[in-house]
Structures are given as C-alpha cells and as structure tokens.
DNA sequence: GTCCCGTCAG
DNA sequence: CTGACGGGAC
C-alpha cells in the first residue's frame, strides 16, 4: 500500500503539472484572499467562484473593508452565488477577523462562522503552508475509487503523512481538485484518459450526493425573497406573498427559518427586512 | 436534466 | 448522521 500510495501521488502531481487550471489566487497566500475564495467556492464551480472572488477582493481588499460596509451591499454582490447563509456568515466573520486577525485566530479557524474542517484546512494549506489534506468530496471520491476503500477518511488519516512527505501540500490539494473535476468525475469518470487507470481499483461504490430538485423548492422561494427585498426594500408579508405568488403557509415557514438563519428580520412596523441592513 | 473545492442544526 | 441550503451554465 505504501508503494502504491507513493506512485499514486507522483502520477497525480505529474498530471497536475501539465493540466492545472490557472487562477490568480492559486499563487496567493494572503489568508483573507484564501478565506474569501474558499467561502465563495463552497458548493460552487471554480469558474464562477473565480469571477466573484475578483469582485469581492477588489471591493474588500481587507477584512475591515467588509466589516465596515452594510450586509445589504455584501448580499447584492453575492447575488447569483446562492446559499445566502454563506454571505451572512462571511460578513459576520469579517468583523471577527477585522478585530483579531488570522494570525491571532491561527490555527483554529473553525471559530469563524461558516468555516468547517475543509475550509480550515484550506487556509492552513494555502495561506500557512501547513502539511494538511483538504479533505473535500473530490479527495474522498478519488481515494475511494483508486484504492478501493469504502471509508476514504480512514485511509487519509493513515496515509496523509506519506502523501504529504516531501510535497507542497498546496500543489497536492489543488491537484486533487482539478483531477476530480476533469478526469475522476462524479458520474462519468474519464478512465480512458486517466494516467492512473492501470493501477486503479475502480471502486465506484462511493456515494455521490443526489441532486436536489430546485424548481418549486423552498430554496428557490428563499432566493426569490432575498432578491425581492434587495430590489424593493422592506415589505409587508402580504405584499411578498402577492409578489412571489407564494403559498401562505410555506412563506411563513421559510420566513421563520430565514429569521433563524439571521438573513431577515421582522421590524417594529411588521415589515420584513434584510438583516442586518 | 446535471453539475458544483461544505457547513450547520436538529 | 441527515437533510436543508441557490442558482447559473451547459
């Protein structure tokens, strides 16, 4: 298994050298830039994330620039990315970072809202050059398939030091992502183009998340509600219901949830507003 | 229809 | 551990 692991890594890195996707932030090690990019790219294709990243880093070159603007402004810029709670958590995080700085928070970045195990490791690897694996869905899928293991986490825990030995973690982590996106794809992997094909276990049992229906979902309604509030300002529930042609009960339900998520608020005049304005 | 560098609450 | 959580491009 050790020999196989070493070979796997070498082939993967060699493939990456000639097939990497070029993005400006890949040569960047500023923690704030890395943080922004990582939050924006959660559950989002890189080409799209890249465009938004450029916009955000230009508008908010430092955490303080975001911390001192309005949430509404951040949400407007976020429009089109989806999962608006990410924007909210990013906004809240910017205030914490503006106060304490990444170096003060190091290495426990999970104390920032919206930062979990993946993003923490991404910051550690890309901004602090730490020897950690960014264990995202691509890494898990590739490891599972190639080594024929049901539980890739266990494998990674066991072999991460071997994978990272004499290796720049940043290159390795990014190699996983590009390889997973263009060769070892979730549904239709391009095994015939794969440089690891002859030694791969081709274990395809690792589950991929089923795609949730969007049309007609609460997610769609929530998205439309945010869009409406950004455009027209604060509105009465009745008005929203008419504008969105929404079912009363369902609208109340998502309003409740969105207040809990801290995205909207019912102000004293009983108007729904983006929160914090 | 399919896809996308996760996180959080319950 | 499971389900909720966007939205544009192809």
PDB file of C-alpha atoms (C1' of nucleotides) in Angstrom:
ATOM      1  CA  UNK A   1       0.000   0.000   0.000  1.00  0.00           C
ATOM      2  CA  UNK A   2       2.864   2.400   0.682  1.00  0.00           C
ATOM      3  CA  UNK A   3       4.446   1.899  -2.701  1.00  0.00           C
ATOM      4  CA  UNK A   4       1.082   2.282  -4.324  1.00  0.00           C
ATOM      5  CA  UNK A   5       0.425   5.474  -2.384  1.00  0.00           C
ATOM      6  CA  UNK A   6       3.743   6.985  -3.439  1.00  0.00           C
ATOM      7  CA  UNK A   7       3.146   6.095  -7.050  1.00  0.00           C
ATOM      8  CA  UNK A   8      -0.359   7.494  -6.887  1.00  0.00           C
ATOM      9  CA  UNK A   9       0.911  10.797  -5.598  1.00  0.00           C
ATOM     10  CA  UNK A  10       3.697  11.100  -8.134  1.00  0.00           C
ATOM     11  CA  UNK A  11       1.431  10.404 -11.080  1.00  0.00           C
ATOM     12  CA  UNK A  12      -1.205  12.765  -9.756  1.00  0.00           C
ATOM     13  CA  UNK A  13       1.308  15.599  -9.294  1.00  0.00           C
ATOM     14  CA  UNK A  14       2.794  14.988 -12.700  1.00  0.00           C
ATOM     15  CA  UNK A  15      -0.635  15.119 -14.271  1.00  0.00           C
ATOM     16  CA  UNK A  16      -1.356  18.346 -12.399  1.00  0.00           C
ATOM     17  CA  UNK A  17       1.828  19.968 -13.611  1.00  0.00           C
ATOM     18  CA  UNK A  18       0.618  19.794 -17.189  1.00  0.00           C
ATOM     19  CA  UNK A  19      -3.127  20.077 -16.679  1.00  0.00           C
ATOM     20  CA  UNK A  20      -3.693  22.560 -13.905  1.00  0.00           C
ATOM     21  CA  UNK A  21      -6.368  25.202 -14.146  1.00  0.00           C
ATOM     22  CA  UNK A  22      -4.799  28.632 -13.838  1.00  0.00           C
ATOM     23  CA  UNK A  23      -6.304  31.021 -11.323  1.00  0.00           C
ATOM     24  CA  UNK A  24      -4.630  34.080  -9.871  1.00  0.00           C
ATOM     25  CA  UNK A  25      -5.431  33.111  -6.274  1.00  0.00           C
ATOM     26  CA  UNK A  26      -3.588  29.854  -6.663  1.00  0.00           C
ATOM     27  CA  UNK A  27      -0.344  31.763  -6.321  1.00  0.00           C
ATOM     28  CA  UNK A  28      -1.652  33.839  -3.470  1.00  0.00           C
ATOM     29  CA  UNK A  29      -1.030  33.129   0.198  1.00  0.00           C
ATOM     30  CA  UNK A  30      -2.810  36.037   1.819  1.00  0.00           C
ATOM     31  CA  UNK A  31      -5.175  34.462   4.382  1.00  0.00           C
ATOM     32  CA  UNK A  32      -8.019  36.901   3.710  1.00  0.00           C
ATOM     33  CA  UNK A  33      -7.863  36.192  -0.036  1.00  0.00           C
ATOM     34  CA  UNK A  34      -7.762  32.475   0.577  1.00  0.00           C
ATOM     35  CA  UNK A  35     -10.614  32.690   3.033  1.00  0.00           C
ATOM     36  CA  UNK A  36     -12.782  34.670   0.609  1.00  0.00           C
ATOM     37  CA  UNK A  37     -12.097  32.337  -2.269  1.00  0.00           C
ATOM     38  CA  UNK A  38     -12.809  29.257  -0.181  1.00  0.00           C
ATOM     39  CA  UNK A  39     -16.121  30.516   1.144  1.00  0.00           C
ATOM     40  CA  UNK A  40     -17.208  31.641  -2.297  1.00  0.00           C
ATOM     41  CA  UNK A  41     -16.248  28.320  -3.837  1.00  0.00           C
ATOM     42  CA  UNK A  42     -18.120  26.126  -1.367  1.00  0.00           C
ATOM     43  CA  UNK A  43     -20.519  24.064  -3.485  1.00  0.00           C
ATOM     44  CA  UNK A  44     -19.771  26.306  -6.437  1.00  0.00           C
ATOM     45  CA  UNK A  45     -17.918  25.715  -9.706  1.00  0.00           C
ATOM     46  CA  UNK A  46     -14.499  27.311  -9.772  1.00  0.00           C
ATOM     47  CA  UNK A  47     -15.011  29.306 -12.931  1.00  0.00           C
ATOM     48  CA  UNK A  48     -17.976  31.017 -11.361  1.00  0.00           C
ATOM     49  CA  UNK A  49     -16.294  31.395  -7.983  1.00  0.00           C
ATOM     50  CA  UNK A  50     -13.305  32.996  -9.685  1.00  0.00           C
ATOM     51  CA  UNK A  51     -15.379  35.826 -11.144  1.00  0.00           C
ATOM     52  CA  UNK A  52     -16.990  36.589  -7.803  1.00  0.00           C
ATOM     53  CA  UNK A  53     -13.690  36.365  -5.987  1.00  0.00           C
ATOM     54  CA  UNK A  54     -12.197  39.048  -8.198  1.00  0.00           C
ATOM     55  CA  UNK A  55     -15.164  41.269  -7.499  1.00  0.00           C
ATOM     56  CA  UNK A  56     -15.017  40.734  -3.740  1.00  0.00           C
ATOM     57  CA  UNK A  57     -11.286  41.133  -3.266  1.00  0.00           C
ATOM     58  CA  UNK A  58     -11.367  44.330  -5.262  1.00  0.00           C
ATOM     59  CA  UNK A  59     -14.221  45.774  -3.217  1.00  0.00           C
ATOM     60  CA  UNK A  60     -12.986  44.399   0.107  1.00  0.00           C
ATOM     61  CA  UNK A  61      -9.188  44.187  -0.020  1.00  0.00           C
ATOM     62  CA  UNK A  62      -9.043  43.759   3.762  1.00  0.00           C
ATOM     63  CA  UNK A  63     -11.388  42.215   6.358  1.00  0.00           C
ATOM     64  CA  UNK A  64     -12.041  45.673   7.726  1.00  0.00           C
ATOM     65  CA  UNK A  65     -13.364  46.852   4.364  1.00  0.00           C
ATOM     66  CA  UNK A  66     -16.095  44.240   4.559  1.00  0.00           C
ATOM     67  CA  UNK A  67     -16.702  44.607   8.283  1.00  0.00           C
ATOM     68  CA  UNK A  68     -17.475  48.292   7.880  1.00  0.00           C
ATOM     69  CA  UNK A  69     -19.876  48.006   4.950  1.00  0.00           C
ATOM     70  CA  UNK A  70     -23.543  47.001   5.044  1.00  0.00           C
ATOM     71  CA  UNK A  71     -24.749  43.430   4.834  1.00  0.00           C
ATOM     72  CA  UNK A  72     -27.101  44.510   2.085  1.00  0.00           C
ATOM     73  CA  UNK A  73     -24.175  45.544  -0.035  1.00  0.00           C
ATOM     74  CA  UNK A  74     -22.475  42.189   0.537  1.00  0.00           C
ATOM     75  CA  UNK A  75     -25.678  40.320  -0.332  1.00  0.00           C
ATOM     76  CA  UNK A  76     -26.102  42.308  -3.530  1.00  0.00           C
ATOM     77  CA  UNK A  77     -22.614  41.421  -4.618  1.00  0.00           C
ATOM     78  CA  UNK A  78     -23.278  37.812  -3.626  1.00  0.00           C
ATOM     79  CA  UNK A  79     -26.330  37.616  -5.880  1.00  0.00           C
ATOM     80  CA  UNK A  80     -26.045  34.685  -8.265  1.00  0.00           C
ATOM     81  CA  UNK A  81     -23.929  32.531  -5.981  1.00  0.00           C
ATOM     82  CA  UNK A  82     -26.692  31.045  -3.865  1.00  0.00           C
ATOM     83  CA  UNK A  83     -26.692  29.617  -0.352  1.00  0.00           C
ATOM     84  CA  UNK A  84     -27.074  33.128   1.076  1.00  0.00           C
ATOM     85  CA  UNK A  85     -26.238  31.963   4.585  1.00  0.00           C
ATOM     86  CA  UNK A  86     -22.675  31.757   3.349  1.00  0.00           C
ATOM     87  CA  UNK A  87     -22.721  35.512   2.707  1.00  0.00           C
ATOM     88  CA  UNK A  88     -24.146  36.160   6.149  1.00  0.00           C
ATOM     89  CA  UNK A  89     -21.502  34.040   7.853  1.00  0.00           C
ATOM     90  CA  UNK A  90     -18.768  35.620   5.764  1.00  0.00           C
ATOM     91  CA  UNK A  91     -19.979  39.066   6.779  1.00  0.00           C
ATOM     92  CA  UNK A  92     -20.019  38.093  10.462  1.00  0.00           C
ATOM     93  CA  UNK A  93     -16.599  36.504  10.116  1.00  0.00           C
ATOM     94  CA  UNK A  94     -15.152  39.647   8.579  1.00  0.00           C
ATOM     95  CA  UNK A  95     -15.937  41.520  11.792  1.00  0.00           C
ATOM     96  CA  UNK A  96     -14.174  38.911  13.886  1.00  0.00           C
ATOM     97  CA  UNK A  97     -11.137  38.866  11.601  1.00  0.00           C
ATOM     98  CA  UNK A  98     -11.002  42.663  11.493  1.00  0.00           C
ATOM     99  CA  UNK A  99     -10.759  42.588  15.302  1.00  0.00           C
ATOM    100  CA  UNK A 100      -8.403  39.697  15.806  1.00  0.00           C
ATOM    101  CA  UNK A 101      -6.584  38.928  12.502  1.00  0.00           C
ATOM    102  CA  UNK A 102      -5.905  35.493  11.070  1.00  0.00           C
ATOM    103  CA  UNK A 103      -2.626  35.193  12.903  1.00  0.00           C
ATOM    104  CA  UNK A 104      -4.444  35.636  16.203  1.00  0.00           C
ATOM    105  CA  UNK A 105      -7.046  33.039  15.267  1.00  0.00           C
ATOM    106  CA  UNK A 106      -4.466  30.546  13.987  1.00  0.00           C
ATOM    107  CA  UNK A 107      -4.795  27.602  13.868  1.00  0.00           C
ATOM    108  CA  UNK A 108      -8.403  27.340  14.994  1.00  0.00           C
ATOM    109  CA  UNK A 109     -10.245  28.931  12.107  1.00  0.00           C
ATOM    110  CA  UNK A 110     -13.367  26.914  12.798  1.00  0.00           C
ATOM    111  CA  UNK A 111     -14.267  29.505  15.395  1.00  0.00           C
ATOM    112  CA  UNK A 112     -15.312  31.637  12.417  1.00  0.00           C
ATOM    113  CA  UNK A 113     -18.927  31.119  11.383  1.00  0.00           C
ATOM    114  CA  UNK A 114     -19.144  29.228   8.087  1.00  0.00           C
ATOM    115  CA  UNK A 115     -15.703  27.684   8.459  1.00  0.00           C
ATOM    116  CA  UNK A 116     -15.698  23.924   8.915  1.00  0.00           C
ATOM    117  CA  UNK A 117     -12.995  21.253   8.605  1.00  0.00           C
ATOM    118  CA  UNK A 118     -12.488  21.711   4.868  1.00  0.00           C
ATOM    119  CA  UNK A 119     -12.110  25.490   4.853  1.00  0.00           C
ATOM    120  CA  UNK A 120      -9.914  25.469   7.926  1.00  0.00           C
ATOM    121  CA  UNK A 121      -7.530  23.067   6.230  1.00  0.00           C
ATOM    122  CA  UNK A 122      -7.640  25.083   3.029  1.00  0.00           C
ATOM    123  CA  UNK A 123      -6.493  28.184   4.885  1.00  0.00           C
ATOM    124  CA  UNK A 124      -3.847  26.190   6.721  1.00  0.00           C
ATOM    125  CA  UNK A 125      -2.529  24.702   3.487  1.00  0.00           C
ATOM    126  CA  UNK A 126      -2.819  27.637   1.091  1.00  0.00           C
ATOM    127  CA  UNK A 127      -2.077  30.532   3.434  1.00  0.00           C
ATOM    128  CA  UNK A 128       0.126  28.953   6.093  1.00  0.00           C
ATOM    129  CA  UNK A 129       1.801  26.243   4.071  1.00  0.00           C
ATOM    130  CA  UNK A 130       0.833  23.583   6.600  1.00  0.00           C
ATOM    131  CA  UNK A 131       1.063  19.902   5.738  1.00  0.00           C
ATOM    132  CA  UNK A 132      -2.638  19.079   5.718  1.00  0.00           C
ATOM    133  CA  UNK A 133      -5.003  17.498   3.218  1.00  0.00           C
ATOM    134  CA  UNK A 134      -8.087  19.491   2.237  1.00  0.00           C
ATOM    135  CA  UNK A 135     -10.467  16.609   2.521  1.00  0.00           C
ATOM    136  CA  UNK A 136     -13.256  17.613   0.199  1.00  0.00           C
ATOM    137  CA  UNK A 137     -15.612  15.483  -1.856  1.00  0.00           C
ATOM    138  CA  UNK A 138     -13.076  15.186  -4.694  1.00  0.00           C
ATOM    139  CA  UNK A 139     -10.329  13.862  -2.443  1.00  0.00           C
ATOM    140  CA  UNK A 140     -12.680  11.341  -0.880  1.00  0.00           C
ATOM    141  CA  UNK A 141     -14.049  10.148  -4.192  1.00  0.00           C
ATOM    142  CA  UNK A 142     -10.629   9.777  -5.848  1.00  0.00           C
ATOM    143  CA  UNK A 143      -9.095   7.941  -2.890  1.00  0.00           C
ATOM    144  CA  UNK A 144     -12.080   5.674  -2.545  1.00  0.00           C
ATOM    145  CA  UNK A 145     -12.064   4.711  -6.202  1.00  0.00           C
ATOM    146  CA  UNK A 146      -8.346   4.328  -6.685  1.00  0.00           C
ATOM    147  CA  UNK A 147      -7.558   2.391  -3.517  1.00  0.00           C
ATOM    148  CA  UNK A 148     -10.851   0.570  -3.413  1.00  0.00           C
ATOM    149  CA  UNK A 149     -11.703   1.708   0.089  1.00  0.00           C
ATOM    150  CA  UNK A 150     -15.180   2.237   1.402  1.00  0.00           C
ATOM    151  CA  UNK A 151     -14.010   4.699   4.032  1.00  0.00           C
ATOM    152  CA  UNK A 152     -11.565   7.192   2.494  1.00  0.00           C
ATOM    153  CA  UNK A 153     -11.341   9.187   5.716  1.00  0.00           C
ATOM    154  CA  UNK A 154      -9.692   6.289   7.450  1.00  0.00           C
ATOM    155  CA  UNK A 155      -7.242   5.895   4.590  1.00  0.00           C
ATOM    156  CA  UNK A 156      -6.408   9.600   4.573  1.00  0.00           C
ATOM    157  CA  UNK A 157      -5.857   9.697   8.329  1.00  0.00           C
ATOM    158  CA  UNK A 158      -3.487   6.789   7.972  1.00  0.00           C
ATOM    159  CA  UNK A 159      -1.561   7.852   4.882  1.00  0.00           C
ATOM    160  CA  UNK A 160      -1.679  11.655   4.926  1.00  0.00           C
ATOM    161  CA  UNK A 161       1.899  11.945   6.184  1.00  0.00           C
ATOM    162  CA  UNK A 162       3.078   9.683   3.396  1.00  0.00           C
ATOM    163  CA  UNK A 163       1.050  11.613   0.819  1.00  0.00           C
ATOM    164  CA  UNK A 164       2.475  14.902   2.036  1.00  0.00           C
ATOM    165  CA  UNK A 165       6.069  13.788   2.504  1.00  0.00           C
ATOM    166  CA  UNK A 166       8.473  15.995   0.522  1.00  0.00           C
ATOM    167  CA  UNK A 167       5.465  17.584  -1.105  1.00  0.00           C
ATOM    168  CA  UNK A 168       3.974  21.032  -1.196  1.00  0.00           C
ATOM    169  CA  UNK A 169       0.517  20.493   0.277  1.00  0.00           C
ATOM    170  CA  UNK A 170      -0.909  23.269  -1.819  1.00  0.00           C
ATOM    171  CA  UNK A 171       0.030  21.549  -5.075  1.00  0.00           C
ATOM    172  CA  UNK A 172      -1.249  18.214  -3.898  1.00  0.00           C
ATOM    173  CA  UNK A 173      -4.574  19.576  -2.682  1.00  0.00           C
ATOM    174  CA  UNK A 174      -5.163  21.518  -5.845  1.00  0.00           C
ATOM    175  CA  UNK A 175      -4.124  18.546  -7.929  1.00  0.00           C
ATOM    176  CA  UNK A 176      -6.893  16.524  -6.281  1.00  0.00           C
ATOM    177  CA  UNK A 177      -9.462  19.166  -7.115  1.00  0.00           C
ATOM    178  CA  UNK A 178      -8.524  19.584 -10.756  1.00  0.00           C
ATOM    179  CA  UNK A 179      -8.167  15.866 -11.269  1.00  0.00           C
ATOM    180  CA  UNK A 180     -11.541  15.249  -9.660  1.00  0.00           C
ATOM    181  CA  UNK A 181     -13.144  17.887 -11.788  1.00  0.00           C
ATOM    182  CA  UNK A 182     -11.807  16.868 -15.189  1.00  0.00           C
ATOM    183  CA  UNK A 183     -10.847  13.163 -15.028  1.00  0.00           C
ATOM    184  CA  UNK A 184     -12.187  11.378 -11.974  1.00  0.00           C
ATOM    185  CA  UNK A 185     -15.598  13.000 -12.231  1.00  0.00           C
ATOM    186  CA  UNK A 186     -18.539  12.019 -10.039  1.00  0.00           C
ATOM    187  CA  UNK A 187     -20.892  10.407 -12.558  1.00  0.00           C
ATOM    188  CA  UNK A 188     -18.924   9.802 -15.721  1.00  0.00           C
ATOM    189  CA  UNK A 189     -15.205   9.482 -14.983  1.00  0.00           C
ATOM    190  CA  UNK A 190     -12.880   9.584 -17.980  1.00  0.00           C
ATOM    191  CA  UNK A 191     -10.976   6.419 -17.179  1.00  0.00           C
ATOM    192  CA  UNK A 192      -9.614   6.125 -20.708  1.00  0.00           C
ATOM    193  CA  UNK A 193      -7.814   9.465 -20.255  1.00  0.00           C
ATOM    194  CA  UNK A 194      -6.636   8.680 -16.743  1.00  0.00           C
ATOM    195  CA  UNK A 195      -2.903   8.280 -16.102  1.00  0.00           C
ATOM    196  CA  UNK A 196      -3.702   6.084 -13.089  1.00  0.00           C
ATOM    197  CA  UNK A 197      -6.063   3.807 -14.928  1.00  0.00           C
ATOM    198  CA  UNK A 198      -3.916   0.664 -14.958  1.00  0.00           C
ATOM    199  CA  UNK A 199      -3.420   0.564 -11.186  1.00  0.00           C
ATOM    200  CA  UNK A 200      -6.838   1.837 -10.154  1.00  0.00           C
ATOM    201  CA  UNK A 201      -9.213  -0.409  -8.214  1.00  0.00           C
ATOM    202  CA  UNK A 202     -12.116   1.308  -9.960  1.00  0.00           C
ATOM    203  CA  UNK A 203     -14.242   1.086  -6.900  1.00  0.00           C
ATOM    204  CA  UNK A 204     -17.328   3.035  -7.831  1.00  0.00           C
ATOM    205  CA  UNK A 205     -19.475   2.401  -4.797  1.00  0.00           C
ATOM    206  CA  UNK A 206     -18.645   5.662  -3.086  1.00  0.00           C
ATOM    207  CA  UNK A 207     -21.873   7.545  -2.888  1.00  0.00           C
ATOM    208  CA  UNK A 208     -22.355  10.874  -4.606  1.00  0.00           C
ATOM    209  CA  UNK A 209     -24.965  13.189  -3.248  1.00  0.00           C
ATOM    210  CA  UNK A 210     -28.183  13.041  -5.213  1.00  0.00           C
ATOM    211  CA  UNK A 211     -29.029  16.312  -6.894  1.00  0.00           C
ATOM    212  CA  UNK A 212     -31.866  18.074  -5.135  1.00  0.00           C
ATOM    213  CA  UNK A 213     -34.674  19.482  -7.152  1.00  0.00           C
ATOM    214  CA  UNK A 214     -34.531  23.262  -7.232  1.00  0.00           C
ATOM    215  CA  UNK A 215     -37.609  24.202  -9.190  1.00  0.00           C
ATOM    216  CA  UNK A 216     -40.510  24.621  -6.784  1.00  0.00           C
ATOM    217  CA  UNK A 217     -38.336  24.147  -3.704  1.00  0.00           C
ATOM    218  CA  UNK A 218     -38.051  26.253  -0.566  1.00  0.00           C
ATOM    219  CA  UNK A 219     -34.576  27.130  -1.693  1.00  0.00           C
ATOM    220  CA  UNK A 220     -35.967  28.749  -4.801  1.00  0.00           C
ATOM    221  CA  UNK A 221     -38.567  30.665  -2.813  1.00  0.00           C
ATOM    222  CA  UNK A 222     -35.939  31.853  -0.325  1.00  0.00           C
ATOM    223  CA  UNK A 223     -33.730  33.012  -3.151  1.00  0.00           C
ATOM    224  CA  UNK A 224     -36.559  34.912  -4.767  1.00  0.00           C
ATOM    225  CA  UNK A 225     -37.490  36.523  -1.463  1.00  0.00           C
ATOM    226  CA  UNK A 226     -33.960  37.826  -0.913  1.00  0.00           C
ATOM    227  CA  UNK A 227     -33.874  39.117  -4.459  1.00  0.00           C
ATOM    228  CA  UNK A 228     -37.203  40.892  -3.950  1.00  0.00           C
ATOM    229  CA  UNK A 229     -36.128  42.528  -0.693  1.00  0.00           C
ATOM    230  CA  UNK A 230     -32.863  43.728  -2.212  1.00  0.00           C
ATOM    231  CA  UNK A 231     -34.757  45.295  -5.057  1.00  0.00           C
ATOM    232  CA  UNK A 232     -37.716  46.849  -3.273  1.00  0.00           C
ATOM    233  CA  UNK A 233     -36.578  47.347   0.298  1.00  0.00           C
ATOM    234  CA  UNK A 234     -38.671  46.348   3.297  1.00  0.00           C
ATOM    235  CA  UNK A 235     -42.014  44.768   2.540  1.00  0.00           C
ATOM    236  CA  UNK A 236     -45.127  43.505   4.282  1.00  0.00           C
ATOM    237  CA  UNK A 237     -45.656  39.770   4.348  1.00  0.00           C
ATOM    238  CA  UNK A 238     -48.820  40.159   2.325  1.00  0.00           C
ATOM    239  CA  UNK A 239     -47.017  42.092  -0.360  1.00  0.00           C
ATOM    240  CA  UNK A 240     -44.325  39.449  -0.534  1.00  0.00           C
ATOM    241  CA  UNK A 241     -46.912  36.751  -0.838  1.00  0.00           C
ATOM    242  CA  UNK A 242     -48.515  38.503  -3.779  1.00  0.00           C
ATOM    243  CA  UNK A 243     -45.252  39.423  -5.491  1.00  0.00           C
ATOM    244  CA  UNK A 244     -43.922  35.898  -5.276  1.00  0.00           C
ATOM    245  CA  UNK A 245     -47.287  34.246  -5.730  1.00  0.00           C
ATOM    246  CA  UNK A 246     -46.397  32.080  -2.765  1.00  0.00           C
ATOM    247  CA  UNK A 247     -48.442  29.770  -0.608  1.00  0.00           C
ATOM    248  CA  UNK A 248     -49.155  31.495   2.732  1.00  0.00           C
ATOM    249  CA  UNK A 249     -48.091  28.648   4.987  1.00  0.00           C
ATOM    250  CA  UNK A 250     -44.960  27.915   3.050  1.00  0.00           C
ATOM    251  CA  UNK A 251     -43.983  31.574   3.028  1.00  0.00           C
ATOM    252  CA  UNK A 252     -44.454  31.799   6.790  1.00  0.00           C
ATOM    253  CA  UNK A 253     -42.398  28.685   7.221  1.00  0.00           C
ATOM    254  CA  UNK A 254     -39.420  29.927   5.260  1.00  0.00           C
ATOM    255  CA  UNK A 255     -39.679  33.366   6.859  1.00  0.00           C
ATOM    256  CA  UNK A 256     -39.371  31.732  10.237  1.00  0.00           C
ATOM    257  CA  UNK A 257     -36.369  29.738   9.111  1.00  0.00           C
ATOM    258  CA  UNK A 258     -34.726  32.734   7.461  1.00  0.00           C
ATOM    259  CA  UNK A 259     -35.081  34.748  10.634  1.00  0.00           C
ATOM    260  CA  UNK A 260     -33.429  31.923  12.472  1.00  0.00           C
ATOM    261  CA  UNK A 261     -30.662  31.910   9.856  1.00  0.00           C
ATOM    262  CA  UNK A 262     -30.218  35.607  10.557  1.00  0.00           C
ATOM    263  CA  UNK A 263     -30.904  36.609   6.979  1.00  0.00           C
ATOM    264  CA  UNK A 264     -34.081  38.626   7.518  1.00  0.00           C
ATOM    265  CA  UNK A 265     -35.908  40.291  10.368  1.00  0.00           C
ATOM    266  CA  UNK A 266     -39.410  41.449  11.135  1.00  0.00           C
ATOM    267  CA  UNK A 267     -39.038  45.081  12.185  1.00  0.00           C
ATOM    268  CA  UNK A 268     -41.273  47.031  14.529  1.00  0.00           C
ATOM    269  CA  UNK A 269     -43.584  48.103  11.723  1.00  0.00           C
ATOM    270  CA  UNK A 270     -44.122  44.461  10.863  1.00  0.00           C
ATOM    271  CA  UNK A 271     -42.073  44.792   7.720  1.00  0.00           C
ATOM    272  CA  UNK A 272     -39.693  42.113   6.535  1.00  0.00           C
ATOM    273  CA  UNK A 273     -36.164  43.426   6.064  1.00  0.00           C
ATOM    274  CA  UNK A 274     -32.717  42.135   5.253  1.00  0.00           C
ATOM    275  CA  UNK A 275     -30.800  41.755   8.483  1.00  0.00           C
ATOM    276  CA  UNK A 276     -28.591  43.435   9.416  1.00  0.00           C
ATOM    277  CA  UNK A 277     -29.451  46.144   6.899  1.00  0.00           C
TER     278      UNK A 277
ATOM    279  C1'  DG B   1     -31.764  17.235 -16.565  1.00  0.00           C
ATOM    280  C1'  DT B   2     -26.561  17.695 -14.488  1.00  0.00           C
ATOM    281  C1'  DC B   3     -23.025  19.818 -12.074  1.00  0.00           C
ATOM    282  C1'  DC B   4     -20.666  22.402  -8.275  1.00  0.00           C
ATOM    283  C1'  DC B   5     -13.064  22.999  -3.544  1.00  0.00           C
ATOM    284  C1'  DG B   6     -19.263  22.361   2.544  1.00  0.00           C
ATOM    285  C1'  DT B   7     -21.489  23.800   6.812  1.00  0.00           C
ATOM    286  C1'  DC B   8     -24.846  23.722  10.197  1.00  0.00           C
ATOM    287  C1'  DA B   9     -28.885  22.477  13.010  1.00  0.00           C
ATOM    288  C1'  DG B  10     -31.621  19.017  14.713  1.00  0.00           C
TER     289       DG B  10
ATOM    290  C1'  DC C   1     -25.896  11.045  10.819  1.00  0.00           C
ATOM    291  C1'  DT C   2     -29.484  13.508   7.650  1.00  0.00           C
ATOM    292  C1'  DG C   3     -31.470  16.955   5.444  1.00  0.00           C
ATOM    293  C1'  DA C   4     -31.610  21.817   4.237  1.00  0.00           C
ATOM    294  C1'  DC C   5     -29.434  25.168   1.849  1.00  0.00           C
ATOM    295  C1'  DG C   6     -29.069  28.656  -4.723  1.00  0.00           C
ATOM    296  C1'  DG C   7     -28.661  29.423  -8.958  1.00  0.00           C
ATOM    297  C1'  DG C   8     -26.381  29.906 -13.408  1.00  0.00           C
ATOM    298  C1'  DA C   9     -24.215  27.401 -17.194  1.00  0.00           C
ATOM    299  C1'  DC C  10     -24.281  23.627 -20.192  1.00  0.00           C
TER     300       DC C  10
END
